[in-house]
PDB file of C-alpha atoms and ligand atoms in Angstrom:
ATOM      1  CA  UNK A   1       7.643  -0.333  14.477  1.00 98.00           C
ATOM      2  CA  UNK A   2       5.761   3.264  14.408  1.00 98.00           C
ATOM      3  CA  UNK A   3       5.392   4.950  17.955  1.00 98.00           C
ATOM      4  CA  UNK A   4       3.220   7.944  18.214  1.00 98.00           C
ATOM      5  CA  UNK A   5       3.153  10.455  20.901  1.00 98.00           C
ATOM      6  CA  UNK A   6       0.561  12.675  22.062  1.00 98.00           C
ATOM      7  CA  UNK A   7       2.013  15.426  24.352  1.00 98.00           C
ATOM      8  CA  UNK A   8       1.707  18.934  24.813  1.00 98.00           C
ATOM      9  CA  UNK A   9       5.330  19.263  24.789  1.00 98.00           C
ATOM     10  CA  UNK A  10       6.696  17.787  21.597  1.00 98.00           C
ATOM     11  CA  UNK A  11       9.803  19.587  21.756  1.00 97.00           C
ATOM     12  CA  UNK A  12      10.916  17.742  25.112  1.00 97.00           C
ATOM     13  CA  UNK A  13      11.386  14.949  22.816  1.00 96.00           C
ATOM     14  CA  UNK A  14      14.122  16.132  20.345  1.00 94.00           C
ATOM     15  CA  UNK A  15      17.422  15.196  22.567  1.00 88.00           C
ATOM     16  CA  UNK A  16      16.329  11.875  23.703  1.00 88.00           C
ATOM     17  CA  UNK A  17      15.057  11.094  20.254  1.00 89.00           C
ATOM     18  CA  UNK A  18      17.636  12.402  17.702  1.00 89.00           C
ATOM     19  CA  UNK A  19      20.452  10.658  19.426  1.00 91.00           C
ATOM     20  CA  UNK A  20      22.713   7.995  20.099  1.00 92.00           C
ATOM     21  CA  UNK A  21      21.030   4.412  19.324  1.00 94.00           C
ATOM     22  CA  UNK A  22      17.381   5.660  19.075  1.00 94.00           C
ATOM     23  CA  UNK A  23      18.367   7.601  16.326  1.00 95.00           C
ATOM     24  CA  UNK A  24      20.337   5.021  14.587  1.00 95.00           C
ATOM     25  CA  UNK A  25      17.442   3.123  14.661  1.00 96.00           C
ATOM     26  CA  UNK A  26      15.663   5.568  12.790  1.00 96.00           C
ATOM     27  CA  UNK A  27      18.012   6.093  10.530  1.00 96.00           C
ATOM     28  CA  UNK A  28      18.067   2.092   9.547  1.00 96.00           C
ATOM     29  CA  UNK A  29      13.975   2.051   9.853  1.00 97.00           C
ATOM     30  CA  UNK A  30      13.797  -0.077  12.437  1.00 97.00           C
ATOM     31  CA  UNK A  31      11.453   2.602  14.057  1.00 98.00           C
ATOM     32  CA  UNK A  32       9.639   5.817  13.310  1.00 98.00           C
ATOM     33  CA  UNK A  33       8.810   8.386  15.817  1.00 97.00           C
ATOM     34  CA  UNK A  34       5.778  10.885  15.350  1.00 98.00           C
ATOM     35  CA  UNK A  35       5.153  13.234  18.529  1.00 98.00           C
ATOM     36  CA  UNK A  36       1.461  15.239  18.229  1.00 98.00           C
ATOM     37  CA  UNK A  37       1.087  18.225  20.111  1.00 98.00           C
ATOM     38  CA  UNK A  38      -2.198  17.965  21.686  1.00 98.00           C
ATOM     39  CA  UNK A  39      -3.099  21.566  21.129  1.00 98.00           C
ATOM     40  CA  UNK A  40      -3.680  21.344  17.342  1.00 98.00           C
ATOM     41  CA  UNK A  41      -6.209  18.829  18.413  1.00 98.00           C
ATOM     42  CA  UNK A  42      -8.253  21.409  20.166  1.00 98.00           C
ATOM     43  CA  UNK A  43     -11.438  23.527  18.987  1.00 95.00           C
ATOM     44  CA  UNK A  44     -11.119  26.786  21.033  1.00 95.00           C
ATOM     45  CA  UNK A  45      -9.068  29.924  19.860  1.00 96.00           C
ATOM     46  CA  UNK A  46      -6.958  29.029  23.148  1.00 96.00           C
ATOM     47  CA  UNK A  47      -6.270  26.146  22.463  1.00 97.00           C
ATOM     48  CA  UNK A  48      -7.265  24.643  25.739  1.00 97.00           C
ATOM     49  CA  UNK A  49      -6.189  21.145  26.905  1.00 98.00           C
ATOM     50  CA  UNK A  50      -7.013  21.673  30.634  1.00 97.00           C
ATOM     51  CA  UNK A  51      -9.626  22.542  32.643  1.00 97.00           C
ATOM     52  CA  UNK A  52     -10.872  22.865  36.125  1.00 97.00           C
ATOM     53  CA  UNK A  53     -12.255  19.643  37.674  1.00 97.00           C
ATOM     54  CA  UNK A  54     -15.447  19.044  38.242  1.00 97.00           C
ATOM     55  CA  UNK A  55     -16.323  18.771  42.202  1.00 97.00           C
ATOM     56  CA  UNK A  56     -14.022  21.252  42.578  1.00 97.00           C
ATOM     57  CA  UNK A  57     -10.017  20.849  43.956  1.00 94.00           C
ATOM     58  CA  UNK A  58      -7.080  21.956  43.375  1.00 93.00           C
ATOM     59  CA  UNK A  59      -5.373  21.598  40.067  1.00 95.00           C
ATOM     60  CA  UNK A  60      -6.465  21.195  36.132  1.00 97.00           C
ATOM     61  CA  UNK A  61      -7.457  18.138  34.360  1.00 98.00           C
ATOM     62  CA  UNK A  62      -6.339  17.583  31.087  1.00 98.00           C
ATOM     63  CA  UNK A  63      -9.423  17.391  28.628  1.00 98.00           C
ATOM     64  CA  UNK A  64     -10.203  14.492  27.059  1.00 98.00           C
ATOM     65  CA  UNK A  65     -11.207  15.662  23.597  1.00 98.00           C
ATOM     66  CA  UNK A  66      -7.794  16.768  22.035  1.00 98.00           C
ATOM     67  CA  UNK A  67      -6.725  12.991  23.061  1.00 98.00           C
ATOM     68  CA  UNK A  68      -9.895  11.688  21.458  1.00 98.00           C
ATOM     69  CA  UNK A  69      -9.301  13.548  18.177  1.00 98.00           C
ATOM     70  CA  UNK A  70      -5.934  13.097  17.913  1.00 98.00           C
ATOM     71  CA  UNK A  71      -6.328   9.140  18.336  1.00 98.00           C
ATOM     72  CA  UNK A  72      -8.868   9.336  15.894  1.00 98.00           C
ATOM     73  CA  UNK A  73      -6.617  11.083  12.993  1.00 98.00           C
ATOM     74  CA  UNK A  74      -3.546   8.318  13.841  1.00 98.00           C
ATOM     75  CA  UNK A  75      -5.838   5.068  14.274  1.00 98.00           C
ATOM     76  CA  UNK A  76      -4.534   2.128  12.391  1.00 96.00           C
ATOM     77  CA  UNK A  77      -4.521  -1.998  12.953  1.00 95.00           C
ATOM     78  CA  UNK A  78      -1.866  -3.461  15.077  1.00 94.00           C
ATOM     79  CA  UNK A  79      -1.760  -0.140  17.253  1.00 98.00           C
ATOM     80  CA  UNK A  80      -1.595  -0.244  21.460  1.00 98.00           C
ATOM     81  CA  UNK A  81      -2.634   2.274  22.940  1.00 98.00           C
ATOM     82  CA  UNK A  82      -1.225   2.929  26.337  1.00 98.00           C
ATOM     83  CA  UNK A  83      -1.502   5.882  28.855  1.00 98.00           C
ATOM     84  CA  UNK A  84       1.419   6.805  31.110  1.00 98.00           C
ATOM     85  CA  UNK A  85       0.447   7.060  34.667  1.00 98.00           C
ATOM     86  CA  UNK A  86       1.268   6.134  38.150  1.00 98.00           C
ATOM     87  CA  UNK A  87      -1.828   4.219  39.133  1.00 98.00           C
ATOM     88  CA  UNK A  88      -0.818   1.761  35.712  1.00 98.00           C
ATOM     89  CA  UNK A  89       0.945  -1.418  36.029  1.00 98.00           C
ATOM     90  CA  UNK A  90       4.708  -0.964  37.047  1.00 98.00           C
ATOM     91  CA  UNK A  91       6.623  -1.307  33.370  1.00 98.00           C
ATOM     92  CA  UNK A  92       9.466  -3.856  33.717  1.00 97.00           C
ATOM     93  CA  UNK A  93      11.963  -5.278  30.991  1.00 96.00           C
ATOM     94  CA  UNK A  94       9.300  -8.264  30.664  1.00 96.00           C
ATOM     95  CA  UNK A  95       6.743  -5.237  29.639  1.00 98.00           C
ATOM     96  CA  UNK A  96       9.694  -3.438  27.452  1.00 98.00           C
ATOM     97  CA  UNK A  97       9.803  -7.735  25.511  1.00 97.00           C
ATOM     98  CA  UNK A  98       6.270  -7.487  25.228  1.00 98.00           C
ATOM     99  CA  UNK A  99       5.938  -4.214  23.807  1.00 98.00           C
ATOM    100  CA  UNK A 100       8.097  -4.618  21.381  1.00 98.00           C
ATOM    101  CA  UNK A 101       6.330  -7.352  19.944  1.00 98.00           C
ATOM    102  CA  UNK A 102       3.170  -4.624  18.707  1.00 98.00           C
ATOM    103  CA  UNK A 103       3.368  -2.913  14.762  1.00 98.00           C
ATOM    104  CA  UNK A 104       2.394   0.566  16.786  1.00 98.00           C
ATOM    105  CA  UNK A 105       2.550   1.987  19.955  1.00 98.00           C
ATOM    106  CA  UNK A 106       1.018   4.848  21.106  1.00 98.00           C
ATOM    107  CA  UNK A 107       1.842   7.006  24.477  1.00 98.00           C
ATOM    108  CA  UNK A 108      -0.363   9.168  26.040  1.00 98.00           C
ATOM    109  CA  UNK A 109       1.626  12.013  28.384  1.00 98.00           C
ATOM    110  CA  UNK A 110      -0.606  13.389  31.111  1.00 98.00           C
ATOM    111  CA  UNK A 111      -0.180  16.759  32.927  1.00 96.00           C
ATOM    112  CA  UNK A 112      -1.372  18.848  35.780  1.00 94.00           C
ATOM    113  CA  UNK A 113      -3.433  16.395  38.540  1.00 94.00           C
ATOM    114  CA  UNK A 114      -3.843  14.024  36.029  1.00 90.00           C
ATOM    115  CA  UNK A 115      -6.206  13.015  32.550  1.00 97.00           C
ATOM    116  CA  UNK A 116     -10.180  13.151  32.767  1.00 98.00           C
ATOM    117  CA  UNK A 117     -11.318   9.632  34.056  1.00 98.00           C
ATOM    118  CA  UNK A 118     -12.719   8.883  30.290  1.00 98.00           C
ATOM    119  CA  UNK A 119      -9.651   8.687  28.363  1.00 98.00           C
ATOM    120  CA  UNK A 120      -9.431   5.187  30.147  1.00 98.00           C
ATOM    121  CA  UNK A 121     -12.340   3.962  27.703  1.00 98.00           C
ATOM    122  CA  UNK A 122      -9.858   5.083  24.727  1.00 98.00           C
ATOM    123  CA  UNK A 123      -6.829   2.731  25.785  1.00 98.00           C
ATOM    124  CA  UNK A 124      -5.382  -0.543  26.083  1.00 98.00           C
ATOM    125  CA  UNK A 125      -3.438  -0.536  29.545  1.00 98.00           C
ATOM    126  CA  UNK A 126      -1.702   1.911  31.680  1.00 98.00           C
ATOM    127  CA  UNK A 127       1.969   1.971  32.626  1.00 98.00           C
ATOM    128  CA  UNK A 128       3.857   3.530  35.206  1.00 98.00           C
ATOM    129  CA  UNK A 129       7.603   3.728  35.591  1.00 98.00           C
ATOM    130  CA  UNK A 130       7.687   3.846  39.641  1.00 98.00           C
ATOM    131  CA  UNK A 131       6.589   4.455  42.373  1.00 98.00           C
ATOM    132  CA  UNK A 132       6.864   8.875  42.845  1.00 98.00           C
ATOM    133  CA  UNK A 133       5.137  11.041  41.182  1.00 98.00           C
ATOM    134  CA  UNK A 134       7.080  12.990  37.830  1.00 98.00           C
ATOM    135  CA  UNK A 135       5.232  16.343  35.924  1.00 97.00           C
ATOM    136  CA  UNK A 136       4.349  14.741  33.246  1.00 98.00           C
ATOM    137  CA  UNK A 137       4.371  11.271  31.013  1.00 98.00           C
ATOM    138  CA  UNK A 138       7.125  12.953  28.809  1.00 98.00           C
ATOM    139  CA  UNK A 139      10.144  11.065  30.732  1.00 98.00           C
ATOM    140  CA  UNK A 140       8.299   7.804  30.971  1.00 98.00           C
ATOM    141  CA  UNK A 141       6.919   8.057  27.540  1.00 98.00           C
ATOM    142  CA  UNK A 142      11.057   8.338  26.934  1.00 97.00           C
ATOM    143  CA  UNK A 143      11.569   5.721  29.154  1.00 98.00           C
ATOM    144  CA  UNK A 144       9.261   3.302  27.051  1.00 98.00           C
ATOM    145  CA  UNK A 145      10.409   3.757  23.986  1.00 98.00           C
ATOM    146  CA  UNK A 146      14.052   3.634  24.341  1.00 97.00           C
ATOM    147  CA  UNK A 147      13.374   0.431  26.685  1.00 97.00           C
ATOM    148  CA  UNK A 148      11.392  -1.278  23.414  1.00 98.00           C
ATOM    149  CA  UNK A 149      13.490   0.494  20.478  1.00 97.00           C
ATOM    150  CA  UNK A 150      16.742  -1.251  21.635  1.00 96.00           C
ATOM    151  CA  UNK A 151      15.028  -4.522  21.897  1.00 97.00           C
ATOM    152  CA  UNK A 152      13.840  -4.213  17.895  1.00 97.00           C
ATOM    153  CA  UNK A 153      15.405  -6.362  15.691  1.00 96.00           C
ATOM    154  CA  UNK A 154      19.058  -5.065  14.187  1.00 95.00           C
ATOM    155  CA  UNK A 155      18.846  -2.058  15.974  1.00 96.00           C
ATOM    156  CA  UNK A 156      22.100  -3.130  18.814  1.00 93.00           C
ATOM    157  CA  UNK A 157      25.256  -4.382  16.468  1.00 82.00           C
ATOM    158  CA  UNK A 158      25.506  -7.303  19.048  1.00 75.00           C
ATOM    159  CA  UNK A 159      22.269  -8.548  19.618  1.00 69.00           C
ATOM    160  CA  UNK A 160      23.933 -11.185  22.434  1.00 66.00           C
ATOM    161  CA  UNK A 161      24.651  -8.244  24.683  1.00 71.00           C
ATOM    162  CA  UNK A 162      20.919  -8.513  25.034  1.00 75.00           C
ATOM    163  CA  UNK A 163      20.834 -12.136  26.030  1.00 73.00           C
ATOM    164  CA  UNK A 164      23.212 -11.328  28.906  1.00 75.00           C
ATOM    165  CA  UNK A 165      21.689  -8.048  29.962  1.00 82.00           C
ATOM    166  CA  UNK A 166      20.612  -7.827  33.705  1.00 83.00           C
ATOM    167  CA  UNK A 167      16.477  -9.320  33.829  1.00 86.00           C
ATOM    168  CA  UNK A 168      17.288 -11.459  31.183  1.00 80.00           C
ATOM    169  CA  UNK A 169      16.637 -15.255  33.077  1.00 84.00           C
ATOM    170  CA  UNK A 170      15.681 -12.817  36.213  1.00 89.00           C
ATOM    171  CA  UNK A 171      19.425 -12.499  37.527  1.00 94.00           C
ATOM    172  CA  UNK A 172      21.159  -9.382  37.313  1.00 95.00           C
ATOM    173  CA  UNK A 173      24.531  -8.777  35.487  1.00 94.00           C
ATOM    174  CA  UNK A 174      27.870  -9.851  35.383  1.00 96.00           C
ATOM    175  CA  UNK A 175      30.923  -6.995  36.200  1.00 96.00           C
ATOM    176  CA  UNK A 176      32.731  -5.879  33.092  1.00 97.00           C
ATOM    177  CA  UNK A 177      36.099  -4.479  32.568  1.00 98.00           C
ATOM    178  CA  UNK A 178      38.204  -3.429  30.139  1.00 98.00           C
ATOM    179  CA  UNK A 179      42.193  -1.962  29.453  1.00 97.00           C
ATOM    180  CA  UNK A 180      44.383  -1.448  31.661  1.00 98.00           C
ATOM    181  CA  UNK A 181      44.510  -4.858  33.236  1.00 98.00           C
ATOM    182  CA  UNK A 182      46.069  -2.988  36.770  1.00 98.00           C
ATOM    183  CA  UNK A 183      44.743   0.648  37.581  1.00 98.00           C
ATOM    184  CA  UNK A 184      46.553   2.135  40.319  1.00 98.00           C
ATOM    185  CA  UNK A 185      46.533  -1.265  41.881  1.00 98.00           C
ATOM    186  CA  UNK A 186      42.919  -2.491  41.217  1.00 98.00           C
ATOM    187  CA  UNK A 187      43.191  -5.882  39.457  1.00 98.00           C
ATOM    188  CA  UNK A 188      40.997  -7.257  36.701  1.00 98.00           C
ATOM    189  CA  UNK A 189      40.120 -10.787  38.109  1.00 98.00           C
ATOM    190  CA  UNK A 190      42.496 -13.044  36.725  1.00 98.00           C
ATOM    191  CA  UNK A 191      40.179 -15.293  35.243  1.00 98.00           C
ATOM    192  CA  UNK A 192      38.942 -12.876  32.366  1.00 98.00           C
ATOM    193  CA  UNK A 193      42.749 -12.927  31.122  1.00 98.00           C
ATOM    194  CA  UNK A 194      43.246 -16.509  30.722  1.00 98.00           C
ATOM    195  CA  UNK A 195      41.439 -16.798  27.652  1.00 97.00           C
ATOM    196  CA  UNK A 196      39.394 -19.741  28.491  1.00 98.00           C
ATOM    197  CA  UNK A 197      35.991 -18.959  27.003  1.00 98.00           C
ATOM    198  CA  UNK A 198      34.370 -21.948  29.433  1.00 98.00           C
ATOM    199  CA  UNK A 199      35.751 -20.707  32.513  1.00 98.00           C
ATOM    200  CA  UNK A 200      35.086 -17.067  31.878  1.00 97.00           C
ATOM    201  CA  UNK A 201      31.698 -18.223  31.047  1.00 97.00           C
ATOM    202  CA  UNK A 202      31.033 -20.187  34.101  1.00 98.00           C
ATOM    203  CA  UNK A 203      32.793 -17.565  36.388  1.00 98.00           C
ATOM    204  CA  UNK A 204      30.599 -14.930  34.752  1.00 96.00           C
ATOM    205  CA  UNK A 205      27.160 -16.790  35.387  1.00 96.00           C
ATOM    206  CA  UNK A 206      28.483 -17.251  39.019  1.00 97.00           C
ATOM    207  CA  UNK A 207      28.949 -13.886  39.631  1.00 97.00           C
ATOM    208  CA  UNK A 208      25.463 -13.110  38.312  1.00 96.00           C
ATOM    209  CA  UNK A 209      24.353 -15.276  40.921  1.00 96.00           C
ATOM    210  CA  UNK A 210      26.205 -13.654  43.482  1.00 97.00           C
ATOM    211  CA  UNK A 211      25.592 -10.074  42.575  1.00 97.00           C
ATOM    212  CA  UNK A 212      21.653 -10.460  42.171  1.00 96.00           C
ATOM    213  CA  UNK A 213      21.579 -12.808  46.086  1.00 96.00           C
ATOM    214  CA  UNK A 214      23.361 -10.065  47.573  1.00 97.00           C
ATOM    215  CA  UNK A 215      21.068  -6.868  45.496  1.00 97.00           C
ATOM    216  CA  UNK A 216      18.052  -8.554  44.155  1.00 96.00           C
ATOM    217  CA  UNK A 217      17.168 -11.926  45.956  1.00 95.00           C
ATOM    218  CA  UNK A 218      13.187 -11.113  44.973  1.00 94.00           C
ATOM    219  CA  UNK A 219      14.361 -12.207  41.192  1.00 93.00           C
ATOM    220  CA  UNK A 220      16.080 -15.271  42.509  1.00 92.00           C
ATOM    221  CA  UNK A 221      12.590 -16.126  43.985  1.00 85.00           C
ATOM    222  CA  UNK A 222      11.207 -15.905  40.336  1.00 74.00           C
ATOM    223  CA  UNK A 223      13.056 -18.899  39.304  1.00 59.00           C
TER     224      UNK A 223
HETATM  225  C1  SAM B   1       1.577  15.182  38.254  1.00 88.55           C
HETATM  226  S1  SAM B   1       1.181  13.673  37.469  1.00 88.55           S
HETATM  227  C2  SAM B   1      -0.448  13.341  38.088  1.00 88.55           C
HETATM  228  C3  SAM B   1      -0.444  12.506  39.305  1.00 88.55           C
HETATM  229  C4  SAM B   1      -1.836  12.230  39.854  1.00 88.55           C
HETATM  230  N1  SAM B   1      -2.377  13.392  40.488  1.00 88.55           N
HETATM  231  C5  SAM B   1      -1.784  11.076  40.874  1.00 88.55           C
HETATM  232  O1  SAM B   1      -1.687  11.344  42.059  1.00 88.55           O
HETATM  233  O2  SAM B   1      -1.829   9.893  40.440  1.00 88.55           O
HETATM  234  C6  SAM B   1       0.887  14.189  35.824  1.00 88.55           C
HETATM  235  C7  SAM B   1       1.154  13.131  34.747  1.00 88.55           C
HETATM  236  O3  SAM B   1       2.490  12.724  34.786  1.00 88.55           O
HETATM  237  C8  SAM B   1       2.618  11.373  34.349  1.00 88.55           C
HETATM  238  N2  SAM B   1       3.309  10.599  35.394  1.00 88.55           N
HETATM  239  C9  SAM B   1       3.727  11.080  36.591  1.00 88.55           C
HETATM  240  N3  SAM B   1       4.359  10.144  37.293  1.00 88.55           N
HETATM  241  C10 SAM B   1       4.378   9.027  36.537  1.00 88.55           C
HETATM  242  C11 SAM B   1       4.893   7.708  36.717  1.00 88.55           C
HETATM  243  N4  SAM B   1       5.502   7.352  37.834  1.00 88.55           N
HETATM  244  N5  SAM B   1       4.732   6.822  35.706  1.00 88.55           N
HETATM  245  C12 SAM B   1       4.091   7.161  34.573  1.00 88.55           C
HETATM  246  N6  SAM B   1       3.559   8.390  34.349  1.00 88.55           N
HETATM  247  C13 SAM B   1       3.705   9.310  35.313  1.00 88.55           C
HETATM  248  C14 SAM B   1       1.193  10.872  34.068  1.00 88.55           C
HETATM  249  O4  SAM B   1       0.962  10.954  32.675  1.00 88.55           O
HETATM  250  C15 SAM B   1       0.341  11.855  34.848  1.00 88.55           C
HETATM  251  O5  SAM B   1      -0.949  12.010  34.274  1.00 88.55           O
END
């Protein structure tokens, strides 16, 4: 997969992107990661990629252009073009599957009050992480990628961990635990010591049950 960024800060990117399993997936191209600042997309000697709204109000709006030049330069088949924003459709792990299915994605970051209105005719769909309001689509352009990266083929060593994960089957997770069996007197249930793979199992999936009832009975709905 090839993601592409457009941003105005392409440095906010380095940390989350040159480490831990995102970058091992790089590493084994599974993924590559291109950020474009939006400013070398501009035409003025400013290199302007906001301006005051027209109507009036408070605030800038970012310009459409530099995002309209810049898509032009990286356009290629297979690519999905999606705009980060809090009016879009709230991304879930079913959106993080579905992403990950796509040859390219590309991430638009917003900034200031928000994108001129047109850059909607240049997209596919628009995502939003939640419901508040962040500075810009940096985070949840972050947020996207490492949801859709770990879900790539041979990028996780165990690719059952993702079978089990919490909105797999719409239940959340089972508890884990690991050494020492007794710490300061909290017990690891018995159960996971007995080495019986079919009772841990069943225990495990009951538990699952139990946890997402008591946090998340809207996904037991979903079944
Ligand atoms: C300050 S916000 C603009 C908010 C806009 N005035 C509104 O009320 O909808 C600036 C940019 O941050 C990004 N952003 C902020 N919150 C977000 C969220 N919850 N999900 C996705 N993107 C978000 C978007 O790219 C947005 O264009």
């Amino acid at each position: 997969m090839r993601i592409d960024i457009l941003t105005i800060f392409p440095k906010m990117f380095d940390a989350v992107l040159n480490e831990s399993i995102v970058k091992r997936a790089q590493k084994k191209r599974k993924v590559s990661i291109y950020t474009h600042d939006l400013r070398d997309f501009t035409s003025d000697k400013h290199r302007k990629v906001d301006d005051r709204p027209f109507g009036g109000g408070s605030g800038m709006v970012m310009r459409v252009e530099p995002i309209y030049n810049c898509l032009r330069k990286i356009r290629r088949s297979g690519q999905r073009v999606i705009l980060l924003c809090p009016k879009g459709k709230r991304f879930k792990q079913e959106t993080a599957r579905r992403l990950s299915g796509y040859k390219n994605l590309v991430f638009i970051c917003g900034h200031y009050e928000g994108i001129d209105e047109r850059v909607r005719e240049l997209i596919h769909e628009e995502i939003s992480i939640g419901d508040y309001i962040l500075t810009g689509g940096e985070l949840p352009a972050m947020v996207l990628a490492d949801a859709v990266i770990r879900l790539l083929p041979g990028v996780l060593g165990d690719k059952n961990s993702l079978n089990f994960e919490s909105f797999e089957g719409n239940l959340l997770e089972y508890p884990h635990y690991t050494r020492p069996a007794d710490f300061i007197g909290m017990k690891v249930p018995q159960v996971l010591l007995s080495g019986d793979h079919e009772k841990i199992a069943r225990w495990r999936k009951q538990e699952s049950l139990k946890t997402t009832k008591k946090r998340r009975n809207d996904l037991l709905c979903k079944h």
